mmCIF file of N, CA and C in Angstrom:
data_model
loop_
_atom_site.group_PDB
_atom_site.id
_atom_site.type_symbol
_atom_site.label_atom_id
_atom_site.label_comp_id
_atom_site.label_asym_id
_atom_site.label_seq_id
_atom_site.Cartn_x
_atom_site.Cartn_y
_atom_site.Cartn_z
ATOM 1 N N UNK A 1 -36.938 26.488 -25.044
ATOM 2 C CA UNK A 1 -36.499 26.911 -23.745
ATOM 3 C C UNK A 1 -34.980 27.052 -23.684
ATOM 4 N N UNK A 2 -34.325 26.176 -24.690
ATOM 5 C CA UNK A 2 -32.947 26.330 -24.209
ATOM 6 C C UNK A 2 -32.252 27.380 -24.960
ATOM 7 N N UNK A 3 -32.538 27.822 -26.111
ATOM 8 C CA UNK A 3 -32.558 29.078 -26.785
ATOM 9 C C UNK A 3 -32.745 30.270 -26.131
ATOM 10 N N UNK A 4 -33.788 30.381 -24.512
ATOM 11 C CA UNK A 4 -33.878 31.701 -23.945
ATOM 12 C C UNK A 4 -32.559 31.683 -23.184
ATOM 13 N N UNK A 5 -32.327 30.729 -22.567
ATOM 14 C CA UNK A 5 -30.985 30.724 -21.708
ATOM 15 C C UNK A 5 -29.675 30.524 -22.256
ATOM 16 N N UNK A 6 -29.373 30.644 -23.491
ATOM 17 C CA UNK A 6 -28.141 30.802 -24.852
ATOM 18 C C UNK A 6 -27.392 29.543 -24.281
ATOM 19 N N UNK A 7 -28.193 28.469 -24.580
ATOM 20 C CA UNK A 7 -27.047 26.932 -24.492
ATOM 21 C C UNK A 7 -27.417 26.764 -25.992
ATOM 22 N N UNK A 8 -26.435 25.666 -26.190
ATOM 23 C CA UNK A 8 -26.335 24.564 -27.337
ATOM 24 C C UNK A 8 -27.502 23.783 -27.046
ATOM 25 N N UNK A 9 -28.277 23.042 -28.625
ATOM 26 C CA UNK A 9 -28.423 21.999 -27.978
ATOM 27 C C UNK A 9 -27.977 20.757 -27.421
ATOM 28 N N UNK A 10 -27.897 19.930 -26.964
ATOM 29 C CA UNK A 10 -27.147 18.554 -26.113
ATOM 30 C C UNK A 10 -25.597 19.732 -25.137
ATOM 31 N N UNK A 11 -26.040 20.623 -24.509
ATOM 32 C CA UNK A 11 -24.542 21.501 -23.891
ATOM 33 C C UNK A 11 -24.960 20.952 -22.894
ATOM 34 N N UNK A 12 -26.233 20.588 -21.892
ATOM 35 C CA UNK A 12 -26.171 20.085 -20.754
ATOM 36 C C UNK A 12 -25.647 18.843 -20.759
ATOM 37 N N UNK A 13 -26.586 17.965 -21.806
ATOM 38 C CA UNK A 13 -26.134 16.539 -21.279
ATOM 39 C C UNK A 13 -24.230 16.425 -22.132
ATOM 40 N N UNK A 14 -23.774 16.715 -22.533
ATOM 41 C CA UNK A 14 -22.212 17.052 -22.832
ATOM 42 C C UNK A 14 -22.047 17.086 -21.359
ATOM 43 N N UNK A 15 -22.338 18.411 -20.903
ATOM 44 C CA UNK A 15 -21.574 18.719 -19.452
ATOM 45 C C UNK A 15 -21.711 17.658 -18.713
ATOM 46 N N UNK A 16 -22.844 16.911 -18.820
ATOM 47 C CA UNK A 16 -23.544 15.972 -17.880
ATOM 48 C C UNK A 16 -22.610 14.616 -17.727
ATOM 49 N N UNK A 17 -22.328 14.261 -19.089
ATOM 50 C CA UNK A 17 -21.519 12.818 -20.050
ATOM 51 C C UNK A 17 -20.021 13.621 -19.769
ATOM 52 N N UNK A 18 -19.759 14.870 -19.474
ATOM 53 C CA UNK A 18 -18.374 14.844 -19.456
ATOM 54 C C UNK A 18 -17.859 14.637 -17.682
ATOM 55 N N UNK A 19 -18.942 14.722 -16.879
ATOM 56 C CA UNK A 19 -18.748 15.027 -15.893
ATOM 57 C C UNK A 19 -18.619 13.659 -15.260
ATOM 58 N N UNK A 20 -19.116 12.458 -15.726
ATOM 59 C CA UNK A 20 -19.748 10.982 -15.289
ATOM 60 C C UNK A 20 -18.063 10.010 -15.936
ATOM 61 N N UNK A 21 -17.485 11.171 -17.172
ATOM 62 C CA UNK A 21 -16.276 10.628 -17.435
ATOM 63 C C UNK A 21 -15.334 10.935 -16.596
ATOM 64 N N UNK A 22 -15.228 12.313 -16.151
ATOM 65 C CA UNK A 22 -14.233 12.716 -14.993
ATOM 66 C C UNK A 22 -14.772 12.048 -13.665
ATOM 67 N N UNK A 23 -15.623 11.761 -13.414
ATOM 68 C CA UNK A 23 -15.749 11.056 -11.973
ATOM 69 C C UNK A 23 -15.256 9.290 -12.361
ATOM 70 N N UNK A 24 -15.207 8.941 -13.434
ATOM 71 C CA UNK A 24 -15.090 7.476 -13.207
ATOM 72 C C UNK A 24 -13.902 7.474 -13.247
ATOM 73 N N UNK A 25 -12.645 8.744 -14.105
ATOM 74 C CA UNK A 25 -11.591 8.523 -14.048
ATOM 75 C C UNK A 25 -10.677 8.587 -12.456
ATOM 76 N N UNK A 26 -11.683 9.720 -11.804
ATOM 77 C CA UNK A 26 -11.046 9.829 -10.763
ATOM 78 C C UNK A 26 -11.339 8.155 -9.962
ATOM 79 N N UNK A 27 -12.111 7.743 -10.113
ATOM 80 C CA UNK A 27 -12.517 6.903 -9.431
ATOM 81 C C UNK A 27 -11.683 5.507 -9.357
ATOM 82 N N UNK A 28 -11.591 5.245 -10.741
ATOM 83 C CA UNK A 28 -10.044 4.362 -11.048
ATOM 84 C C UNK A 28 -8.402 5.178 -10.569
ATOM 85 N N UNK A 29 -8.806 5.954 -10.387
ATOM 86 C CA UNK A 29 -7.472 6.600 -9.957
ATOM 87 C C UNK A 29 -7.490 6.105 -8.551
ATOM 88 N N UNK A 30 -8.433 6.506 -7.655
ATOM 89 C CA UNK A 30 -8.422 6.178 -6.493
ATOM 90 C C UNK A 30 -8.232 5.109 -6.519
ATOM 91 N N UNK A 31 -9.172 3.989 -7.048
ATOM 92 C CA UNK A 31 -8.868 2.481 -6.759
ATOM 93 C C UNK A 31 -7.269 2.245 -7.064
ATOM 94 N N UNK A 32 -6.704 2.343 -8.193
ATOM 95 C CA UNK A 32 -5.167 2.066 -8.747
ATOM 96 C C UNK A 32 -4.604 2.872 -6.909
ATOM 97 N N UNK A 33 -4.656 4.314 -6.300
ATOM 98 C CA UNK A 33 -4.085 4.384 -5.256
ATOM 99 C C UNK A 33 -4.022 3.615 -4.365
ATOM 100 N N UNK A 34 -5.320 3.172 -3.902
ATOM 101 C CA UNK A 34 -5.587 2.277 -2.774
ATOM 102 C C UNK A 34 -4.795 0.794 -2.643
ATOM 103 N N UNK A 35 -4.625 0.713 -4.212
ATOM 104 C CA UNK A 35 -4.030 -0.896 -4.301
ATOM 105 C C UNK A 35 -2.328 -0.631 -4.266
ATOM 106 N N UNK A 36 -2.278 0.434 -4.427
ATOM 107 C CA UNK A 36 -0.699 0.608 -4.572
ATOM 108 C C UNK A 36 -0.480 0.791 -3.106
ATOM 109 N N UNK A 37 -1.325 1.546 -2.046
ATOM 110 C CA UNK A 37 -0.949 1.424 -1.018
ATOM 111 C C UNK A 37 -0.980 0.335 -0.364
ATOM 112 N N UNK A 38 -2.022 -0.569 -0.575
ATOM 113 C CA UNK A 38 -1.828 -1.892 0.263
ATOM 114 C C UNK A 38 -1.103 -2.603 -0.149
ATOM 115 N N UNK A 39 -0.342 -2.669 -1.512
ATOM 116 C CA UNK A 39 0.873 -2.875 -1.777
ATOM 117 C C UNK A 39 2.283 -2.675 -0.687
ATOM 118 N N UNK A 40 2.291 -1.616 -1.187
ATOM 119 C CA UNK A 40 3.254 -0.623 -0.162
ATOM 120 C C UNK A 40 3.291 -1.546 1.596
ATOM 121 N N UNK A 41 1.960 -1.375 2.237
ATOM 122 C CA UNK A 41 1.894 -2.183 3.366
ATOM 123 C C UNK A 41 2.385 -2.994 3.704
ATOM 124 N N UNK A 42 1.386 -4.441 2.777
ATOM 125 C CA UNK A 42 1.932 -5.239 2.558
ATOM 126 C C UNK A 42 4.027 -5.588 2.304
ATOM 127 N N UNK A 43 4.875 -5.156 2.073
ATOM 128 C CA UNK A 43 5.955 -4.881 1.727
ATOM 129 C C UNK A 43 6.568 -4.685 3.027
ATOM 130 N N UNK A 44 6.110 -3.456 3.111
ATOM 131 C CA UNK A 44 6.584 -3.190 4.933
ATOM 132 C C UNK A 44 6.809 -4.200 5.925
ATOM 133 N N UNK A 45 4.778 -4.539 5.526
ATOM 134 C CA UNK A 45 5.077 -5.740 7.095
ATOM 135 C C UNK A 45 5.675 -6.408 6.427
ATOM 136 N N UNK A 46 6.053 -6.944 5.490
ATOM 137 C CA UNK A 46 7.108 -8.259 4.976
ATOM 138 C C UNK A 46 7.984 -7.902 5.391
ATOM 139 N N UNK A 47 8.946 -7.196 5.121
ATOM 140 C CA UNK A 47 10.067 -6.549 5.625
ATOM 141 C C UNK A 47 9.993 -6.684 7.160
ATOM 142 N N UNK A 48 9.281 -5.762 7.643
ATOM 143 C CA UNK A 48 9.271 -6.548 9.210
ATOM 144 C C UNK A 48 9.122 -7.490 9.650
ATOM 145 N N UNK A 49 8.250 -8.336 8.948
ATOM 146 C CA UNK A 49 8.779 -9.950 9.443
ATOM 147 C C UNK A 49 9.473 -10.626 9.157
ATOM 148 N N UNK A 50 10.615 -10.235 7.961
ATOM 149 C CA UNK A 50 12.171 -10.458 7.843
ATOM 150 C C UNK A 50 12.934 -10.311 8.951
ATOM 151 N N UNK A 51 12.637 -9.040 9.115
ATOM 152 C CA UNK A 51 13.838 -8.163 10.162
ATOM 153 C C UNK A 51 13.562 -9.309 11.438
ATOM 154 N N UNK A 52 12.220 -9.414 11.783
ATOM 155 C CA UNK A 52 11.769 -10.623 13.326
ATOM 156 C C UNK A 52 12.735 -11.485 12.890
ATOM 157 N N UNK A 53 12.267 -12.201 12.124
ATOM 158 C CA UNK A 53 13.075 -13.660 11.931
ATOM 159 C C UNK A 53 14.668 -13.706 11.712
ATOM 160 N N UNK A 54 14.953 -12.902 11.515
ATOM 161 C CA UNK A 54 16.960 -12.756 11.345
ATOM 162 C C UNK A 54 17.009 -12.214 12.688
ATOM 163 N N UNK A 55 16.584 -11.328 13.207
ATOM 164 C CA UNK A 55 16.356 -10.987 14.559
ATOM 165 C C UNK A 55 16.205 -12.510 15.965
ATOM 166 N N UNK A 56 15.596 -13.212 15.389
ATOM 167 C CA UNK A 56 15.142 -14.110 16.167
ATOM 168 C C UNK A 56 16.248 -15.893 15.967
ATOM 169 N N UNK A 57 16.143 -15.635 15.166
ATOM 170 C CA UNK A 57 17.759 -16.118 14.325
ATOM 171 C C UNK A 57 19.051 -15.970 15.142
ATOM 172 N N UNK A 58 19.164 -14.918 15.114
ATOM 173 C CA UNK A 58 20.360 -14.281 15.802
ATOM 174 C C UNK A 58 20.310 -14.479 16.929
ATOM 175 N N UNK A 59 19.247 -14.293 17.658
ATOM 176 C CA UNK A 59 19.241 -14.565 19.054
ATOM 177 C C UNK A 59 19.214 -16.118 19.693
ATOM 178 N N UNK A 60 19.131 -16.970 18.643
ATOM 179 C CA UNK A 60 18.897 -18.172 19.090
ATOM 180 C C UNK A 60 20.720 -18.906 18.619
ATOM 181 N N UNK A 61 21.186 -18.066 17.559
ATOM 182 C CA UNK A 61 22.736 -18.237 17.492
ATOM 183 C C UNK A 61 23.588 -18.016 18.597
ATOM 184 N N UNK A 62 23.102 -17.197 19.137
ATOM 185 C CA UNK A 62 23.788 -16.168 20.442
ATOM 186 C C UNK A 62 23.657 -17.283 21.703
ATOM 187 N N UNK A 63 21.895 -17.653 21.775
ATOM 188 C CA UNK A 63 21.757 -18.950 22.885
ATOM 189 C C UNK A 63 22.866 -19.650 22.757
ATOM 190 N N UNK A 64 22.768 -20.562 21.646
ATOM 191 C CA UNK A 64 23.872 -21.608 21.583
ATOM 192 C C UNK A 64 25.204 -21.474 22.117
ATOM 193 N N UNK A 65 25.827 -20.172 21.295
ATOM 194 C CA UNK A 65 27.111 -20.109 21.704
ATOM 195 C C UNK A 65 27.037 -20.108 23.041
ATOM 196 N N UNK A 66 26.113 -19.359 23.291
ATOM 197 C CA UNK A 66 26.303 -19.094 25.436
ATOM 198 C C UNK A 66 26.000 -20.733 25.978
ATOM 199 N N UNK A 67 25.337 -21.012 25.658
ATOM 200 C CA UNK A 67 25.029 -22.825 25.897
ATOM 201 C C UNK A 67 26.401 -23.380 25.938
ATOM 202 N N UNK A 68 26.839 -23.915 25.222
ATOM 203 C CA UNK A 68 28.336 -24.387 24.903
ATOM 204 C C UNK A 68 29.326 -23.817 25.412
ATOM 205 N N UNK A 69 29.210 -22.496 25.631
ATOM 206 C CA UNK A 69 30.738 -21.904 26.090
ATOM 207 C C UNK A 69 30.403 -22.481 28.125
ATOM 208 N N UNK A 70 29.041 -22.276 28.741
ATOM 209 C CA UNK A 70 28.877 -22.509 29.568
ATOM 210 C C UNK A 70 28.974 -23.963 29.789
ATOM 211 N N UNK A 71 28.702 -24.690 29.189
ATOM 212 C CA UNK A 71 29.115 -26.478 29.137
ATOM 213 C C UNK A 71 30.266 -26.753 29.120
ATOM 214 N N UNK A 72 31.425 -26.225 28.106
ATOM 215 C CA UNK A 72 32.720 -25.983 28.734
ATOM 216 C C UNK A 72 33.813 -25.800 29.811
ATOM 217 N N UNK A 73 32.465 -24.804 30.512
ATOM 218 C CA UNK A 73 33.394 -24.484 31.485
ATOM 219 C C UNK A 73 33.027 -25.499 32.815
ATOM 220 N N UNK A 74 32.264 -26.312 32.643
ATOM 221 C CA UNK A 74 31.986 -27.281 33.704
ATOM 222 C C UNK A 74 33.079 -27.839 34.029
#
């Protein structure tokens, strides 16, 4: 039968085995993306909860001084 339709023999399952290799590669590709992005995320919000805390930092430096300069002036 596969002689009327001019394949090789094993040309399907080749195509078949080459096709199960390109999907798994893509497939690790995706996974390696996904982790690099929640990487990435991860990073961000770190960074933003740096920025809070020096942020929050600062503002509690700022209290003080206003605390004290106002105790002063009593």
């Amino acid at each position: 039968m596969s002689s009327k339709h001019g394949r090789k023999p094993g040309q399907i399952a080749n195509k078949a085995k080459q096709g199960m290799k390109d999907q798994a590669q893509r497939t690790e590709q995706d996974m390696d993306r996904l982790a690099d992005d929640a990487r990435r995320d991860m990073d961000r919000m770190g960074d933003g909860i740096k920025r809070d805390a020096q942020q929050a930092r600062s503002d509690a430096q700022a209290m003080n001084k206003e605390m004290k300069r106002k105790l002063q002036h009593r």
